[in-house]
Amino acid sequence: MTKSIGIGLVGCGIVGTGLLQQLKENASAIEGRLGVPLDVRRIAVRDVTTVRSDLVPRDKLTTDPMELVNDPDIQVIVEVMGGVERAYEVVRAAILAGKHVVTANKALLAERGAEIWNLAEEQGVDLYYEAAVAGGIPIIRVLREALASERILAIRGIVNGTSNYILSRMTEEGLSFDVALAEAQAAGYAEADPTLDVGGGDACHKIAILATLAFGQRVPADQIPTEGIDRLSPVDITFARRLGFIIKPLAVARVAGDALDLRVHPALVPIEATLATVHGALNAVAIEGALLGPVLMSGPGAGAGPTATSVAGDVLDIARNLECRAHSRVPARGFRRVALSDAKLRDIGDHRGRFYLRLTVDDRPGVLGAVTSALGDNDVSIEQMFQEGGWQRGKRSDTGPVSVVLLTHRATERNVRAALAVIERHDAIVAPTQLLRIEE
Ligand code: NDP
Ligand code: HSE
């Protein structure tokens, strides 16, 4: 009988089914590269009665992932079920059973990664996770292996395909947020709970993972300042364009003195900037190395095919390690465990840059004076300002509130927020002010 490497697939939704397709369509190339075939021996799902693609062999289905973990013919567990607690139990049990693990689950890694990476190191098994960040872009391997000798200064990127897709469709086609989100869900880009995408949580998990790989520091994901695209209004997209910007969902990890500047938020990016040209579900990650300089990687950030390619690449890596008994050669987090330290995060108030402010005000005398005084009193200088509304086609439309849009010169976020605290106490301000950062 031909020797094969046994895979246990935990989860067979978008990514799991994509993996079955990848392994089937490219079986001969995979065997050519590996020397042995890969064999998916069992598949765990939530409901075995669900109608599935022909790629899914019904006789291999079970609802109990532990059957896979305890199967002696399975060497590699692929966890693509999502969620944190149950996935943690399965991955932990798999490691303790001596199985190597591939996961695409960034929420699991950001929240429980330290425990499972440590356990994997102790047990001498590999735990790979290329698909967990930026879908089909091999960013983990690049940071962990190709750039292993380099001192990384900064990573800036678009790492949530769903958010980028939604903003692209709203910007280019004028779609509503809800319609664009429904499209992203139908295309298989979104998380089971899409608030993770549009609220910034998914990008927060990903930038925490990248920061550990880049800087050798353990990052508490729940302390990263995180804002999602769900706080944007279509008028912000319109105003930004009028000012020469496009709004992109950014994640930043940067060395800032003895701290790390980590943040996730939608940002105004100049329309001619490279990141402004990354559309739809594409992701892009710009790395800046001390001696290397800038490197940009872009590609599909979500969806069955790209994600499954990354998962399959990890499975092949593990299979190669198994073939030459070389597991644990590359530390999962890039750095040896003893070399990792706890990250100190920079206060977002120390962020310095230009800001976009959109105020909603009653159009009456003295309001702009109060706004500009509060900004000036806090050392915030105005670069551009316009007022929209009140008049339409040469006629005064009504007496309702109007938008006042300001771009500031470079200022600290602490000062801008102090000015806004004063401004928002003015009785002419009728809605919370929109504050967006400009990323140059
Ligand atoms: P899906 O919701 O499409 O699939 C999840 C699968 O897991 C389903 O087959 C489901 O079973 C199964 N499952 C869920 N809970 C259990 C359980 N308790 N026991 C057994 N099986 C279970 O998710 P995706 O494929 O989209 O995502 C999977 C993982 O990959 C997530 O961690 C996600 O963050 C990550 N990821 C996804 C990407 C994407 O583009 N979709 C990209 C990168 C990473 P059933 O079919 O019966 O419901
Ligand atoms: N929901 C994620 C995204 C999947 O849209 O980017 C890829 O991690």
PDB file of C-alpha atoms and ligand atoms in Angstrom, residues 9-17 43-50 52 62-65 79-83 86-87 90 103-108 131-136 162 187-192 196 202 206 301-304 306-308 311, ligand 1:
ATOM      1  CA  LEU A   9     -10.207  18.110   8.743  1.00  0.00           C
ATOM      2  CA  VAL A  10     -12.095  19.875  11.524  1.00  0.00           C
ATOM      3  CA  GLY A  11     -14.646  22.105   9.784  1.00  0.00           C
ATOM      4  CA  CYS A  12     -15.832  21.813   6.219  1.00  0.00           C
ATOM      5  CA  GLY A  13     -17.368  25.157   5.322  1.00  0.00           C
ATOM      6  CA  ILE A  14     -15.869  27.742   2.960  1.00  0.00           C
ATOM      7  CA  VAL A  15     -12.214  27.014   3.783  1.00  0.00           C
ATOM      8  CA  GLY A  16     -12.537  23.281   4.468  1.00  0.00           C
ATOM      9  CA  THR A  17     -14.326  22.646   1.184  1.00  0.00           C
ATOM     10  CA  ILE A  43     -13.934  15.324   8.517  1.00  0.00           C
ATOM     11  CA  ALA A  44     -15.699  16.869  11.516  1.00  0.00           C
ATOM     12  CA  VAL A  45     -18.681  19.154  10.987  1.00  0.00           C
ATOM     13  CA  ARG A  46     -21.504  20.464  13.137  1.00  0.00           C
ATOM     14  CA  ASP A  47     -24.298  18.780  11.175  1.00  0.00           C
ATOM     15  CA  VAL A  48     -23.709  15.667   9.034  1.00  0.00           C
ATOM     16  CA  THR A  49     -27.137  15.948   7.382  1.00  0.00           C
ATOM     17  CA  THR A  50     -26.359  19.282   5.664  1.00  0.00           C
ATOM     18  CA  ARG A  52     -22.688  19.623   0.808  1.00  0.00           C
ATOM     19  CA  THR A  62     -18.544  12.934  11.999  1.00  0.00           C
ATOM     20  CA  THR A  63     -19.772  15.540  14.459  1.00  0.00           C
ATOM     21  CA  ASP A  64     -17.025  14.707  16.962  1.00  0.00           C
ATOM     22  CA  PRO A  65     -13.620  16.343  16.273  1.00  0.00           C
ATOM     23  CA  GLU A  79      -8.691  23.294  12.229  1.00  0.00           C
ATOM     24  CA  VAL A  80     -10.986  25.415  10.055  1.00  0.00           C
ATOM     25  CA  MET A  81     -14.089  25.436  12.216  1.00  0.00           C
ATOM     26  CA  GLY A  82     -13.631  28.943  13.661  1.00  0.00           C
ATOM     27  CA  GLY A  83     -14.638  30.248  17.084  1.00  0.00           C
ATOM     28  CA  ARG A  86     -14.251  24.702  21.137  1.00  0.00           C
ATOM     29  CA  ALA A  87     -11.420  25.252  18.650  1.00  0.00           C
ATOM     30  CA  VAL A  90      -9.704  20.561  19.833  1.00  0.00           C
ATOM     31  CA  THR A 103      -5.211  26.453  11.682  1.00  0.00           C
ATOM     32  CA  ALA A 104      -6.694  29.439   9.865  1.00  0.00           C
ATOM     33  CA  ASN A 105      -8.216  30.713  13.085  1.00  0.00           C
ATOM     34  CA  LYS A 106      -6.818  34.158  13.934  1.00  0.00           C
ATOM     35  CA  ALA A 107      -9.304  34.694  16.767  1.00  0.00           C
ATOM     36  CA  LEU A 108      -8.009  31.539  18.439  1.00  0.00           C
ATOM     37  CA  ALA A 131      -4.067  31.357   6.354  1.00  0.00           C
ATOM     38  CA  ALA A 132      -4.801  33.219   9.581  1.00  0.00           C
ATOM     39  CA  VAL A 133      -3.506  36.541   8.214  1.00  0.00           C
ATOM     40  CA  ALA A 134      -4.207  38.014   4.781  1.00  0.00           C
ATOM     41  CA  GLY A 135      -5.732  34.862   3.252  1.00  0.00           C
ATOM     42  CA  GLY A 136      -3.672  33.886   0.217  1.00  0.00           C
ATOM     43  CA  THR A 162     -14.635  41.986   3.936  1.00  0.00           C
ATOM     44  CA  ALA A 187     -18.712  35.411  -1.647  1.00  0.00           C
ATOM     45  CA  GLY A 188     -17.464  33.601   1.497  1.00  0.00           C
ATOM     46  CA  TYR A 189     -15.235  36.459   2.700  1.00  0.00           C
ATOM     47  CA  ALA A 190     -16.964  37.295   5.978  1.00  0.00           C
ATOM     48  CA  GLU A 191     -16.603  35.652   9.369  1.00  0.00           C
ATOM     49  CA  ALA A 192     -19.527  33.628  10.736  1.00  0.00           C
ATOM     50  CA  LEU A 196     -15.689  40.794  13.729  1.00  0.00           C
ATOM     51  CA  ASP A 202     -10.620  40.433  12.862  1.00  0.00           C
ATOM     52  CA  LYS A 206      -4.311  39.666  12.614  1.00  0.00           C
ATOM     53  CA  GLY A 301      -7.199  38.247   1.443  1.00  0.00           C
ATOM     54  CA  ALA A 302     -10.227  36.006   1.851  1.00  0.00           C
ATOM     55  CA  GLY A 303     -12.352  33.386   0.135  1.00  0.00           C
ATOM     56  CA  ALA A 304     -12.142  29.644  -0.405  1.00  0.00           C
ATOM     57  CA  PRO A 306      -6.775  31.737  -1.622  1.00  0.00           C
ATOM     58  CA  THR A 307      -7.290  30.647   1.981  1.00  0.00           C
ATOM     59  CA  ALA A 308      -7.187  26.961   1.104  1.00  0.00           C
ATOM     60  CA  VAL A 311      -3.752  26.032   4.497  1.00  0.00           C
TER      61      VAL A 311
HETATM   62  P1  NDP B   1     -17.597  28.313   7.834  1.00  0.00           P
HETATM   63  O1  NDP B   1     -18.601  28.862   8.790  1.00  0.00           O
HETATM   64  O2  NDP B   1     -17.885  28.363   6.387  1.00  0.00           O
HETATM   65  O3  NDP B   1     -17.272  26.784   8.207  1.00  0.00           O
HETATM   66  C1  NDP B   1     -17.132  26.348   9.520  1.00  0.00           C
HETATM   67  C2  NDP B   1     -17.148  24.834   9.512  1.00  0.00           C
HETATM   68  O4  NDP B   1     -16.866  24.363  10.819  1.00  0.00           O
HETATM   69  C3  NDP B   1     -18.478  24.226   9.101  1.00  0.00           C
HETATM   70  O5  NDP B   1     -18.272  23.082   8.314  1.00  0.00           O
HETATM   71  C4  NDP B   1     -19.107  23.818  10.437  1.00  0.00           C
HETATM   72  O6  NDP B   1     -19.965  22.695  10.339  1.00  0.00           O
HETATM   73  C5  NDP B   1     -17.879  23.448  11.220  1.00  0.00           C
HETATM   74  N1  NDP B   1     -18.064  23.581  12.664  1.00  0.00           N
HETATM   75  C6  NDP B   1     -18.366  24.701  13.349  1.00  0.00           C
HETATM   76  N2  NDP B   1     -18.462  24.436  14.664  1.00  0.00           N
HETATM   77  C7  NDP B   1     -18.215  23.103  14.804  1.00  0.00           C
HETATM   78  C8  NDP B   1     -18.160  22.228  15.906  1.00  0.00           C
HETATM   79  N3  NDP B   1     -18.388  22.661  17.146  1.00  0.00           N
HETATM   80  N4  NDP B   1     -17.847  20.930  15.683  1.00  0.00           N
HETATM   81  C9  NDP B   1     -17.614  20.477  14.431  1.00  0.00           C
HETATM   82  N5  NDP B   1     -17.647  21.272  13.332  1.00  0.00           N
HETATM   83  C10 NDP B   1     -17.945  22.570  13.522  1.00  0.00           C
HETATM   84  O7  NDP B   1     -16.236  29.091   8.156  1.00  0.00           O
HETATM   85  P2  NDP B   1     -15.013  29.396   7.179  1.00  0.00           P
HETATM   86  O8  NDP B   1     -14.657  28.197   6.426  1.00  0.00           O
HETATM   87  O9  NDP B   1     -15.285  30.657   6.438  1.00  0.00           O
HETATM   88  O10 NDP B   1     -13.874  29.779   8.231  1.00  0.00           O
HETATM   89  C11 NDP B   1     -13.249  28.777   8.994  1.00  0.00           C
HETATM   90  C12 NDP B   1     -12.047  29.380   9.718  1.00  0.00           C
HETATM   91  O11 NDP B   1     -11.138  29.923   8.762  1.00  0.00           O
HETATM   92  C13 NDP B   1     -12.387  30.531  10.670  1.00  0.00           C
HETATM   93  O12 NDP B   1     -11.515  30.491  11.766  1.00  0.00           O
HETATM   94  C14 NDP B   1     -12.096  31.776   9.835  1.00  0.00           C
HETATM   95  O13 NDP B   1     -11.754  32.887  10.620  1.00  0.00           O
HETATM   96  C15 NDP B   1     -10.886  31.294   9.051  1.00  0.00           C
HETATM   97  N6  NDP B   1     -10.654  32.001   7.805  1.00  0.00           N
HETATM   98  C16 NDP B   1     -11.664  32.142   6.907  1.00  0.00           C
HETATM   99  C17 NDP B   1     -11.424  32.788   5.705  1.00  0.00           C
HETATM  100  C18 NDP B   1     -12.489  32.990   4.691  1.00  0.00           C
HETATM  101  O14 NDP B   1     -12.217  33.689   3.692  1.00  0.00           O
HETATM  102  N7  NDP B   1     -13.676  32.428   4.859  1.00  0.00           N
HETATM  103  C19 NDP B   1     -10.094  33.330   5.383  1.00  0.00           C
HETATM  104  C20 NDP B   1      -9.089  33.110   6.402  1.00  0.00           C
HETATM  105  C21 NDP B   1      -9.380  32.460   7.560  1.00  0.00           C
HETATM  106  P3  NDP B   1     -21.332  22.746   9.467  1.00  0.00           P
HETATM  107  O15 NDP B   1     -20.857  22.767   8.027  1.00  0.00           O
HETATM  108  O16 NDP B   1     -22.058  21.498   9.815  1.00  0.00           O
HETATM  109  O17 NDP B   1     -22.034  24.000   9.867  1.00  0.00           O
END
